[in-house]
Amino acid sequence: VIKMSDLNLAGKRVLIREDLNVPVKDGKVTSDARIRASLPTIKMAAEAGAKVMLMSHLGRPTEGEYAEEFSLAPVAADLSAKLGKEVRIIKDYLGGDFEVAEGEVVLLENVRFNVGEKKNDEALSKQYAALCDVYVMDAFGTAHRAQASTHGAGAFAETACAGPLLAAELEALGKALNNPARPMVAIVGGSKVSTKLTVLESLSEKVDQLVVGGGIANTFIEAAGYNVGKSLSESDLVPTCKKLNEIMEARGAAIPLASDVVCGKEFSETAAAETKNVSEVADDDMIFDIGPDSADELATIIKNAGTVVWNGPVGVFEFDQFGEGTKAISMAIAESSAFSIAGGGDTLAAIDKYDIADKVSYISTGGGAFLEFLEGKKLPAVEMLEKAAAK
Ligand code: 3PG
């Protein structure tokens, strides 16, 4: 693909699709990780003398209707503070009836207010494309969506290229997934096997150790013939878990099962935590974390790894008494010399809580996009950029 850093942007109208879909509360941005990640791209374009137009979605508003709660205004304010200069927000931009100075940065209002954005409408895509000389796709977090601002705009733009953030994400994730230093360990946590089944299937073909956690692990524990009591478990997927185990074993790889677990009788912040052997879970127990022996075993696996891919906590870490397993994993990743990548909202929250952000080799800005990458899917925005480079 063509890279933004290879182009001369001076005096050009440059339209950059970022993923500035950040949490907002009471008109304020509450987590600015995605904004911080996009800053180097924005600064690079502005410093090159481009007329910079940023575009992004925020949330999932009703198409064709302006709604203040989905306005990017709080993001514009945050960006203004970070850049030390005003970032104007432009509401009516589709007709191109606005001026941007060289070196200036403006933010176009939420693209999902536009009719046709989500269905990648051709007419809307052409309107976006007409705003610019160069279209930059930098929104890794939305690269799995074939929508007008992430796909169509680039397909119709005079020049379409990958921004530095998108390029860096693709490189880091590609290195971990396609050319991993071994042993390669993946940690997949989360509540359900069903929502991560394609990720598990794809990783089962690649990794040396597939560590499952959270509700996902419960179904594997059930598949191993143990009682999981009242734990979240998808009994109908027990055969699927057995199959995944077989695939891994046939390759000389493994899905390590927890030898001990931490149980509670209710899902609450004050629930008492009880550590048990995995064979001793009672009918009224709920498994909320891996136990200390299992945490030690996983820490050893992680410390000896060449590559670690992490998506999803292994316990209910928002309650401290069920957070030790996720904490142990975080610490092991921090201490490991393995090339580590992590992504997904809950994972980022755990990384924040245990303060290991600067110890992870690469933290993805993607949630759904990160998962689709792990699934081995080709991201539509990347396909568009490849086509654009070939023409
Ligand atoms: C995300 O937060 O995962 C991306 O911004 C994509 O948002 P979407 O799932 O609403 O398309």
Tab-separated table of C-alpha atoms and ligand atoms in Angstrom:
chain	number	residue	atom	x	y	z
A	1	VAL	CA	0.000	0.000	0.000
A	2	ILE	CA	1.006	3.643	-0.428
A	3	LYS	CA	2.097	5.259	2.827
A	4	MET	CA	1.311	8.795	3.899
A	5	SER	CA	4.949	9.297	4.867
A	6	ASP	CA	5.966	8.753	1.209
A	7	LEU	CA	3.793	11.593	-0.120
A	8	ASN	CA	4.413	15.309	-0.396
A	9	LEU	CA	1.444	16.844	1.405
A	10	ALA	CA	2.394	20.525	1.243
A	11	GLY	CA	-0.580	22.664	0.238
A	12	LYS	CA	-2.716	19.556	-0.360
A	13	ARG	CA	-6.238	18.985	0.947
A	14	VAL	CA	-5.694	15.907	3.092
A	15	LEU	CA	-8.654	13.971	4.469
A	16	ILE	CA	-7.632	11.648	7.301
A	17	ARG	CA	-10.013	8.970	8.566
A	18	GLU	CA	-9.112	8.381	12.218
A	19	ASP	CA	-10.875	6.221	14.784
A	20	LEU	CA	-11.772	8.889	17.330
A	21	ASN	CA	-14.619	6.767	18.652
A	22	VAL	CA	-13.793	7.366	22.316
A	23	PRO	CA	-15.949	7.203	25.440
A	24	VAL	CA	-17.552	10.555	26.298
A	25	LYS	CA	-19.325	11.451	29.528
A	26	ASP	CA	-20.961	14.806	30.320
A	27	GLY	CA	-19.346	16.367	27.255
A	28	LYS	CA	-15.838	15.210	28.213
A	29	VAL	CA	-13.611	12.521	26.750
A	30	THR	CA	-13.054	9.897	29.469
A	31	SER	CA	-10.377	7.806	27.749
A	32	ASP	CA	-8.134	9.518	25.229
A	33	ALA	CA	-5.992	6.547	24.172
A	34	ARG	CA	-7.248	6.615	20.586
A	35	ILE	CA	-6.791	10.377	20.329
A	36	ARG	CA	-3.227	10.118	21.617
A	37	ALA	CA	-2.510	7.299	19.164
A	38	SER	CA	-3.631	9.431	16.210
A	39	LEU	CA	-1.674	12.564	17.199
A	40	PRO	CA	1.611	11.728	15.430
A	41	THR	CA	-0.268	11.281	12.136
A	42	ILE	CA	-2.151	14.551	12.555
A	43	LYS	CA	0.991	16.469	13.488
A	44	MET	CA	2.958	14.975	10.618
A	45	ALA	CA	0.343	16.119	8.089
A	46	ALA	CA	-0.055	19.587	9.614
A	47	GLU	CA	3.691	20.128	9.853
A	48	ALA	CA	4.040	19.121	6.212
A	49	GLY	CA	1.794	22.078	5.349
A	50	ALA	CA	-1.326	20.104	4.484
A	51	LYS	CA	-4.873	21.401	4.879
A	52	VAL	CA	-5.868	18.709	7.345
A	53	MET	CA	-9.445	17.453	7.587
A	54	LEU	CA	-10.044	14.727	10.152
A	55	MET	CA	-13.055	12.480	9.987
A	56	SER	CA	-14.363	9.843	12.382
A	57	HIS	CA	-17.474	8.220	13.729
A	58	LEU	CA	-18.508	8.322	17.374
A	59	GLY	CA	-20.885	5.726	18.736
A	60	ARG	CA	-23.831	4.420	16.803
A	61	PRO	CA	-26.256	7.313	16.190
A	62	THR	CA	-29.378	7.153	14.041
A	63	GLU	CA	-28.420	7.950	10.465
A	64	GLY	CA	-29.608	11.245	9.022
A	65	GLU	CA	-30.145	12.856	12.429
A	66	TYR	CA	-27.832	15.171	14.336
A	67	ALA	CA	-27.719	14.231	18.023
A	68	GLU	CA	-25.584	16.190	20.441
A	69	GLU	CA	-24.657	13.128	22.493
A	70	PHE	CA	-22.889	11.720	19.427
A	71	SER	CA	-21.187	14.971	18.438
A	72	LEU	CA	-17.405	14.946	18.043
A	73	ALA	CA	-17.247	18.385	19.747
A	74	PRO	CA	-15.649	16.961	22.939
A	75	VAL	CA	-13.012	15.289	20.749
A	76	ALA	CA	-12.329	18.602	18.965
A	77	ALA	CA	-11.825	20.250	22.368
A	78	ASP	CA	-9.466	17.499	23.489
A	79	LEU	CA	-7.522	17.688	20.215
A	80	SER	CA	-7.279	21.485	20.459
A	81	ALA	CA	-5.729	21.141	23.917
A	82	LYS	CA	-3.289	18.467	22.777
A	83	LEU	CA	-2.213	20.329	19.623
A	84	GLY	CA	-2.101	23.696	21.363
A	85	LYS	CA	-4.228	25.294	18.652
A	86	GLU	CA	-7.906	25.389	17.834
A	87	VAL	CA	-9.359	22.457	15.951
A	88	ARG	CA	-12.597	23.731	14.422
A	89	ILE	CA	-15.447	21.302	14.083
A	90	ILE	CA	-17.228	21.543	10.722
A	91	LYS	CA	-20.867	20.464	10.694
A	92	ASP	CA	-21.900	20.961	7.079
A	93	TYR	CA	-19.015	19.793	5.008
A	94	LEU	CA	-20.389	17.496	2.314
A	95	GLY	CA	-20.635	20.276	-0.284
A	96	GLY	CA	-17.049	21.334	0.402
A	97	ASP	CA	-18.259	24.786	1.419
A	98	PHE	CA	-15.467	25.561	3.907
A	99	GLU	CA	-11.848	26.645	3.815
A	100	VAL	CA	-8.913	25.091	5.627
A	101	ALA	CA	-5.591	26.898	5.876
A	102	GLU	CA	-2.266	25.183	5.221
A	103	GLY	CA	-1.108	23.632	8.483
A	104	GLU	CA	-4.586	23.951	9.998
A	105	VAL	CA	-6.468	20.960	11.419
A	106	VAL	CA	-10.266	20.769	11.316
A	107	LEU	CA	-12.544	17.960	12.426
A	108	LEU	CA	-15.544	16.985	10.327
A	109	GLU	CA	-18.607	16.100	12.421
A	110	ASN	CA	-19.541	12.457	13.074
A	111	VAL	CA	-19.666	10.637	9.736
A	112	ARG	CA	-22.450	8.396	11.022
A	113	PHE	CA	-24.846	11.360	10.925
A	114	ASN	CA	-24.591	11.089	7.133
A	115	VAL	CA	-27.143	8.995	5.269
A	116	GLY	CA	-25.338	6.192	3.466
A	117	GLU	CA	-22.219	6.115	5.661
A	118	LYS	CA	-22.788	2.643	7.046
A	119	LYS	CA	-23.847	1.054	3.800
A	120	ASN	CA	-20.804	2.437	1.994
A	121	ASP	CA	-23.020	4.482	-0.338
A	122	GLU	CA	-21.323	5.428	-3.593
A	123	ALA	CA	-22.680	8.971	-3.859
A	124	LEU	CA	-21.618	9.770	-0.286
A	125	SER	CA	-18.205	8.182	-0.846
A	126	LYS	CA	-17.705	10.411	-3.890
A	127	GLN	CA	-18.678	13.479	-1.854
A	128	TYR	CA	-16.008	12.598	0.716
A	129	ALA	CA	-13.465	11.932	-2.021
A	130	ALA	CA	-14.195	15.299	-3.657
A	131	LEU	CA	-13.154	17.087	-0.457
A	132	CYS	CA	-9.534	16.045	-0.805
A	133	ASP	CA	-6.456	15.561	-2.940
A	134	VAL	CA	-5.198	12.815	-0.653
A	135	TYR	CA	-7.286	10.417	1.428
A	136	VAL	CA	-5.504	8.853	4.390
A	137	MET	CA	-6.888	5.754	6.070
A	138	ASP	CA	-5.441	5.719	9.590
A	139	ALA	CA	-8.349	4.246	11.569
A	140	PHE	CA	-7.168	0.742	12.405
A	141	GLY	CA	-10.014	0.417	14.916
A	142	THR	CA	-12.557	0.797	12.113
A	143	ALA	CA	-10.614	-0.951	9.345
A	144	HIS	CA	-12.942	-3.970	9.612
A	145	ARG	CA	-15.888	-1.840	8.484
A	146	ALA	CA	-16.530	-1.333	4.770
A	147	GLN	CA	-18.269	2.013	5.179
A	148	ALA	CA	-18.195	5.203	3.124
A	149	SER	CA	-15.566	6.966	5.245
A	150	THR	CA	-13.338	3.894	5.688
A	151	HIS	CA	-13.692	2.303	2.285
A	152	GLY	CA	-15.677	4.123	-0.421
A	153	ALA	CA	-13.964	7.478	0.104
A	154	GLY	CA	-10.573	5.890	-0.498
A	155	ALA	CA	-11.790	3.931	-3.494
A	156	PHE	CA	-12.888	7.148	-5.236
A	157	ALA	CA	-10.143	9.477	-4.004
A	158	GLU	CA	-7.439	10.673	-6.375
A	159	THR	CA	-4.800	9.234	-4.028
A	160	ALA	CA	-5.482	6.883	-1.118
A	161	CYS	CA	-2.811	5.882	1.359
A	162	ALA	CA	-2.273	4.290	4.756
A	163	GLY	CA	-1.575	6.592	7.677
A	164	PRO	CA	1.321	5.914	10.078
A	165	LEU	CA	-0.921	4.519	12.841
A	166	LEU	CA	-2.656	2.050	10.557
A	167	ALA	CA	0.689	1.055	9.040
A	168	ALA	CA	2.254	0.550	12.477
A	169	GLU	CA	-0.664	-1.572	13.688
A	170	LEU	CA	-0.570	-3.768	10.616
A	171	GLU	CA	3.159	-4.234	10.988
A	172	ALA	CA	3.079	-5.080	14.714
A	173	LEU	CA	0.095	-7.405	14.422
A	174	GLY	CA	1.446	-8.988	11.268
A	175	LYS	CA	4.782	-9.654	12.963
A	176	ALA	CA	3.082	-11.328	15.931
A	177	LEU	CA	0.604	-13.366	13.913
A	178	ASN	CA	2.357	-14.239	10.696
A	179	ASN	CA	5.994	-14.386	11.629
A	180	PRO	CA	6.021	-15.126	15.361
A	181	ALA	CA	9.035	-15.854	17.502
A	182	ARG	CA	8.232	-19.174	19.183
A	183	PRO	CA	6.908	-20.424	21.438
A	184	MET	CA	3.822	-18.414	20.564
A	185	VAL	CA	1.230	-18.024	23.311
A	186	ALA	CA	-2.241	-16.565	22.913
A	187	ILE	CA	-4.419	-15.628	25.866
A	188	VAL	CA	-8.078	-15.383	24.981
A	189	GLY	CA	-10.408	-14.403	27.779
A	190	GLY	CA	-13.919	-13.065	27.825
A	191	SER	CA	-17.315	-14.324	28.724
A	192	LYS	CA	-18.290	-16.580	25.842
A	193	VAL	CA	-16.798	-19.181	23.539
A	194	SER	CA	-19.456	-18.344	20.946
A	195	THR	CA	-18.390	-14.720	20.449
A	196	LYS	CA	-14.720	-15.686	20.070
A	197	LEU	CA	-15.078	-19.012	18.308
A	198	THR	CA	-13.507	-17.920	15.016
A	199	VAL	CA	-10.633	-16.322	16.925
A	200	LEU	CA	-10.063	-19.576	18.856
A	201	GLU	CA	-10.278	-21.644	15.682
A	202	SER	CA	-7.844	-19.433	13.829
A	203	LEU	CA	-5.353	-19.306	16.723
A	204	SER	CA	-5.593	-23.066	17.267
A	205	GLU	CA	-3.860	-23.475	13.897
A	206	LYS	CA	-0.995	-21.166	14.832
A	207	VAL	CA	-0.076	-20.976	18.493
A	208	ASP	CA	1.896	-23.336	20.712
A	209	GLN	CA	-0.179	-22.613	23.811
A	210	LEU	CA	-3.738	-21.317	23.715
A	211	VAL	CA	-4.633	-20.010	27.145
A	212	VAL	CA	-8.374	-19.601	27.629
A	213	GLY	CA	-9.829	-17.536	30.457
A	214	GLY	CA	-13.041	-16.200	31.913
A	215	GLY	CA	-16.340	-17.755	30.863
A	216	ILE	CA	-14.571	-19.231	27.839
A	217	ALA	CA	-12.427	-21.375	30.148
A	218	ASN	CA	-15.506	-22.628	31.999
A	219	THR	CA	-16.783	-24.372	28.891
A	220	PHE	CA	-13.359	-26.023	28.462
A	221	ILE	CA	-13.452	-27.074	32.134
A	222	GLU	CA	-16.880	-28.578	31.522
A	223	ALA	CA	-15.519	-30.284	28.401
A	224	ALA	CA	-12.809	-31.876	30.557
A	225	GLY	CA	-15.583	-33.481	32.617
A	226	TYR	CA	-15.592	-31.231	35.690
A	227	ASN	CA	-18.550	-29.650	37.434
A	228	VAL	CA	-18.736	-25.900	36.833
A	229	GLY	CA	-21.680	-25.339	39.214
A	230	LYS	CA	-23.561	-22.145	38.377
A	231	SER	CA	-20.673	-20.681	36.362
A	232	LEU	CA	-21.241	-19.074	33.003
A	233	SER	CA	-20.664	-21.915	30.545
A	234	GLU	CA	-22.004	-22.777	27.102
A	235	SER	CA	-22.738	-26.489	27.435
A	236	ASP	CA	-23.785	-26.746	23.797
A	237	LEU	CA	-20.231	-25.826	22.808
A	238	VAL	CA	-18.579	-28.600	24.818
A	239	PRO	CA	-18.060	-30.691	21.618
A	240	THR	CA	-16.479	-27.643	19.958
A	241	CYS	CA	-14.051	-27.238	22.845
A	242	LYS	CA	-13.130	-30.924	22.646
A	243	LYS	CA	-12.474	-30.528	18.940
A	244	LEU	CA	-10.219	-27.505	19.532
A	245	ASN	CA	-8.294	-29.550	22.099
A	246	GLU	CA	-7.845	-32.325	19.531
A	247	ILE	CA	-6.625	-29.905	16.841
A	248	MET	CA	-4.081	-28.464	19.239
A	249	GLU	CA	-2.900	-31.854	20.512
A	250	ALA	CA	-2.485	-33.181	16.982
A	251	ARG	CA	-0.073	-30.300	16.357
A	252	GLY	CA	1.849	-30.970	19.568
A	253	ALA	CA	0.338	-27.804	21.027
A	254	ALA	CA	-1.951	-27.381	24.030
A	255	ILE	CA	-4.833	-25.582	25.659
A	256	PRO	CA	-3.683	-25.573	29.293
A	257	LEU	CA	-6.520	-26.106	31.754
A	258	ALA	CA	-6.590	-24.359	35.130
A	259	SER	CA	-5.745	-26.740	37.985
A	260	ASP	CA	-7.301	-24.430	40.546
A	261	VAL	CA	-9.986	-21.748	40.373
A	262	VAL	CA	-11.380	-18.934	42.521
A	263	CYS	CA	-15.118	-19.227	43.149
A	264	GLY	CA	-17.826	-17.019	44.586
A	265	LYS	CA	-21.462	-17.626	45.436
A	266	GLU	CA	-22.728	-14.419	43.800
A	267	PHE	CA	-21.550	-11.916	41.200
A	268	SER	CA	-20.783	-8.935	43.404
A	269	GLU	CA	-18.020	-6.684	44.573
A	270	THR	CA	-18.370	-8.027	48.107
A	271	ALA	CA	-18.692	-11.731	47.231
A	272	ALA	CA	-16.338	-13.907	49.273
A	273	ALA	CA	-13.622	-15.552	47.185
A	274	GLU	CA	-12.746	-19.194	47.726
A	275	THR	CA	-9.860	-20.977	46.015
A	276	LYS	CA	-10.584	-24.572	45.058
A	277	ASN	CA	-9.119	-27.401	43.077
A	278	VAL	CA	-10.857	-27.456	39.691
A	279	SER	CA	-12.351	-30.853	40.615
A	280	GLU	CA	-14.021	-29.452	43.746
A	281	VAL	CA	-16.381	-26.827	42.344
A	282	ALA	CA	-19.754	-27.128	44.099
A	283	ASP	CA	-23.199	-26.924	42.511
A	284	ASP	CA	-23.784	-23.413	43.895
A	285	ASP	CA	-20.302	-22.090	42.967
A	286	MET	CA	-19.454	-19.657	40.207
A	287	ILE	CA	-15.906	-19.625	38.846
A	288	PHE	CA	-14.659	-16.018	38.683
A	289	ASP	CA	-10.896	-16.392	38.284
A	290	ILE	CA	-8.024	-18.824	37.888
A	291	GLY	CA	-6.361	-19.907	41.135
A	292	PRO	CA	-2.808	-19.097	42.311
A	293	ASP	CA	-1.269	-22.397	41.121
A	294	SER	CA	-2.745	-21.893	37.645
A	295	ALA	CA	-1.595	-18.271	37.658
A	296	ASP	CA	1.958	-19.427	38.449
A	297	GLU	CA	1.835	-21.981	35.649
A	298	LEU	CA	0.607	-19.373	33.152
A	299	ALA	CA	3.202	-16.867	34.287
A	300	THR	CA	5.921	-19.435	33.519
A	301	ILE	CA	4.441	-20.114	30.078
A	302	ILE	CA	4.331	-16.369	29.346
A	303	LYS	CA	7.848	-15.695	30.604
A	304	ASN	CA	9.257	-18.420	28.350
A	305	ALA	CA	7.296	-17.290	25.296
A	306	GLY	CA	8.720	-15.664	22.177
A	307	THR	CA	5.408	-14.059	21.266
A	308	VAL	CA	2.342	-13.288	23.389
A	309	VAL	CA	-1.014	-12.244	21.951
A	310	TRP	CA	-3.494	-11.090	24.583
A	311	ASN	CA	-7.206	-10.459	24.216
A	312	GLY	CA	-9.475	-10.672	27.223
A	313	PRO	CA	-9.002	-10.978	31.002
A	314	VAL	CA	-9.009	-14.391	32.709
A	315	GLY	CA	-11.211	-13.346	35.606
A	316	VAL	CA	-13.645	-10.733	36.889
A	317	PHE	CA	-10.755	-8.342	37.514
A	318	GLU	CA	-12.992	-5.345	38.188
A	319	PHE	CA	-13.523	-6.993	41.597
A	320	ASP	CA	-10.103	-7.160	43.272
A	321	GLN	CA	-10.726	-10.530	44.952
A	322	PHE	CA	-11.187	-12.049	41.464
A	323	GLY	CA	-8.447	-10.050	39.771
A	324	GLU	CA	-5.320	-11.935	40.880
A	325	GLY	CA	-5.213	-14.148	37.770
A	326	THR	CA	-5.416	-11.215	35.353
A	327	LYS	CA	-2.899	-9.332	37.498
A	328	ALA	CA	-0.477	-12.278	37.389
A	329	ILE	CA	-0.788	-12.454	33.614
A	330	SER	CA	-0.195	-8.707	33.334
A	331	MET	CA	2.915	-8.924	35.501
A	332	ALA	CA	4.226	-11.921	33.561
A	333	ILE	CA	3.765	-10.063	30.258
A	334	ALA	CA	5.519	-7.039	31.746
A	335	GLU	CA	8.474	-9.204	32.822
A	336	SER	CA	8.636	-11.348	29.711
A	337	SER	CA	11.054	-10.533	26.917
A	338	ALA	CA	8.497	-11.894	24.430
A	339	PHE	CA	7.118	-9.648	21.693
A	340	SER	CA	3.662	-8.921	23.118
A	341	ILE	CA	0.554	-7.457	21.551
A	342	ALA	CA	-2.722	-6.719	23.301
A	343	GLY	CA	-6.073	-5.379	22.209
A	344	GLY	CA	-9.739	-5.048	23.125
A	345	GLY	CA	-11.542	-2.805	25.585
A	346	ASP	CA	-11.414	-5.066	28.662
A	347	THR	CA	-7.788	-5.910	28.022
A	348	LEU	CA	-6.881	-2.231	27.834
A	349	ALA	CA	-8.727	-1.630	31.101
A	350	ALA	CA	-6.688	-4.429	32.730
A	351	ILE	CA	-3.455	-3.001	31.298
A	352	ASP	CA	-4.388	0.352	32.836
A	353	LYS	CA	-5.369	-1.150	36.176
A	354	TYR	CA	-2.110	-3.075	36.541
A	355	ASP	CA	-0.118	-0.244	34.990
A	356	ILE	CA	1.849	-2.225	32.403
A	357	ALA	CA	1.135	-0.105	29.297
A	358	ASP	CA	4.784	0.726	28.681
A	359	LYS	CA	5.778	-2.937	29.103
A	360	VAL	CA	3.572	-4.301	26.317
A	361	SER	CA	5.362	-4.266	22.950
A	362	TYR	CA	2.283	-3.068	21.058
A	363	ILE	CA	-1.182	-2.110	22.276
A	364	SER	CA	-3.734	-2.114	19.484
A	365	THR	CA	-6.323	0.660	19.199
A	366	GLY	CA	-8.710	-1.902	17.756
A	367	GLY	CA	-11.505	-3.824	19.444
A	368	GLY	CA	-13.509	-5.566	16.739
A	369	ALA	CA	-10.774	-4.875	14.185
A	370	PHE	CA	-8.164	-6.515	16.441
A	371	LEU	CA	-10.356	-9.617	16.756
A	372	GLU	CA	-10.911	-9.805	12.993
A	373	PHE	CA	-7.176	-9.538	12.478
A	374	LEU	CA	-6.680	-12.442	14.918
A	375	GLU	CA	-9.317	-14.361	12.982
A	376	GLY	CA	-7.053	-14.060	9.970
A	377	LYS	CA	-9.611	-12.015	8.044
A	378	LYS	CA	-8.579	-9.481	5.473
A	379	LEU	CA	-9.716	-6.040	6.636
A	380	PRO	CA	-11.837	-4.259	3.967
A	381	ALA	CA	-10.046	-0.938	4.405
A	382	VAL	CA	-6.717	-2.658	3.824
A	383	GLU	CA	-8.056	-4.345	0.688
A	384	MET	CA	-9.187	-0.938	-0.560
A	385	LEU	CA	-5.705	0.511	0.026
A	386	GLU	CA	-4.105	-2.386	-1.832
A	387	LYS	CA	-6.397	-1.815	-4.805
A	388	ALA	CA	-5.682	1.913	-4.704
A	389	ALA	CA	-1.949	1.246	-4.758
A	390	ALA	CA	-2.305	-1.081	-7.752
A	391	LYS	CA	-4.156	1.415	-9.939
B	1	3PG	C1	-14.705	0.224	17.830
B	1	3PG	O1	-14.837	0.928	18.838
B	1	3PG	O2	-14.515	-1.008	17.880
B	1	3PG	C2	-14.646	0.909	16.498
B	1	3PG	O3	-14.599	2.284	16.646
B	1	3PG	C3	-15.767	0.463	15.589
B	1	3PG	O4	-17.014	0.869	16.074
B	1	3PG	P1	-18.338	0.136	15.555
B	1	3PG	O5	-18.304	-1.255	16.143
B	1	3PG	O6	-19.496	0.958	16.039
B	1	3PG	O7	-18.270	0.063	14.057
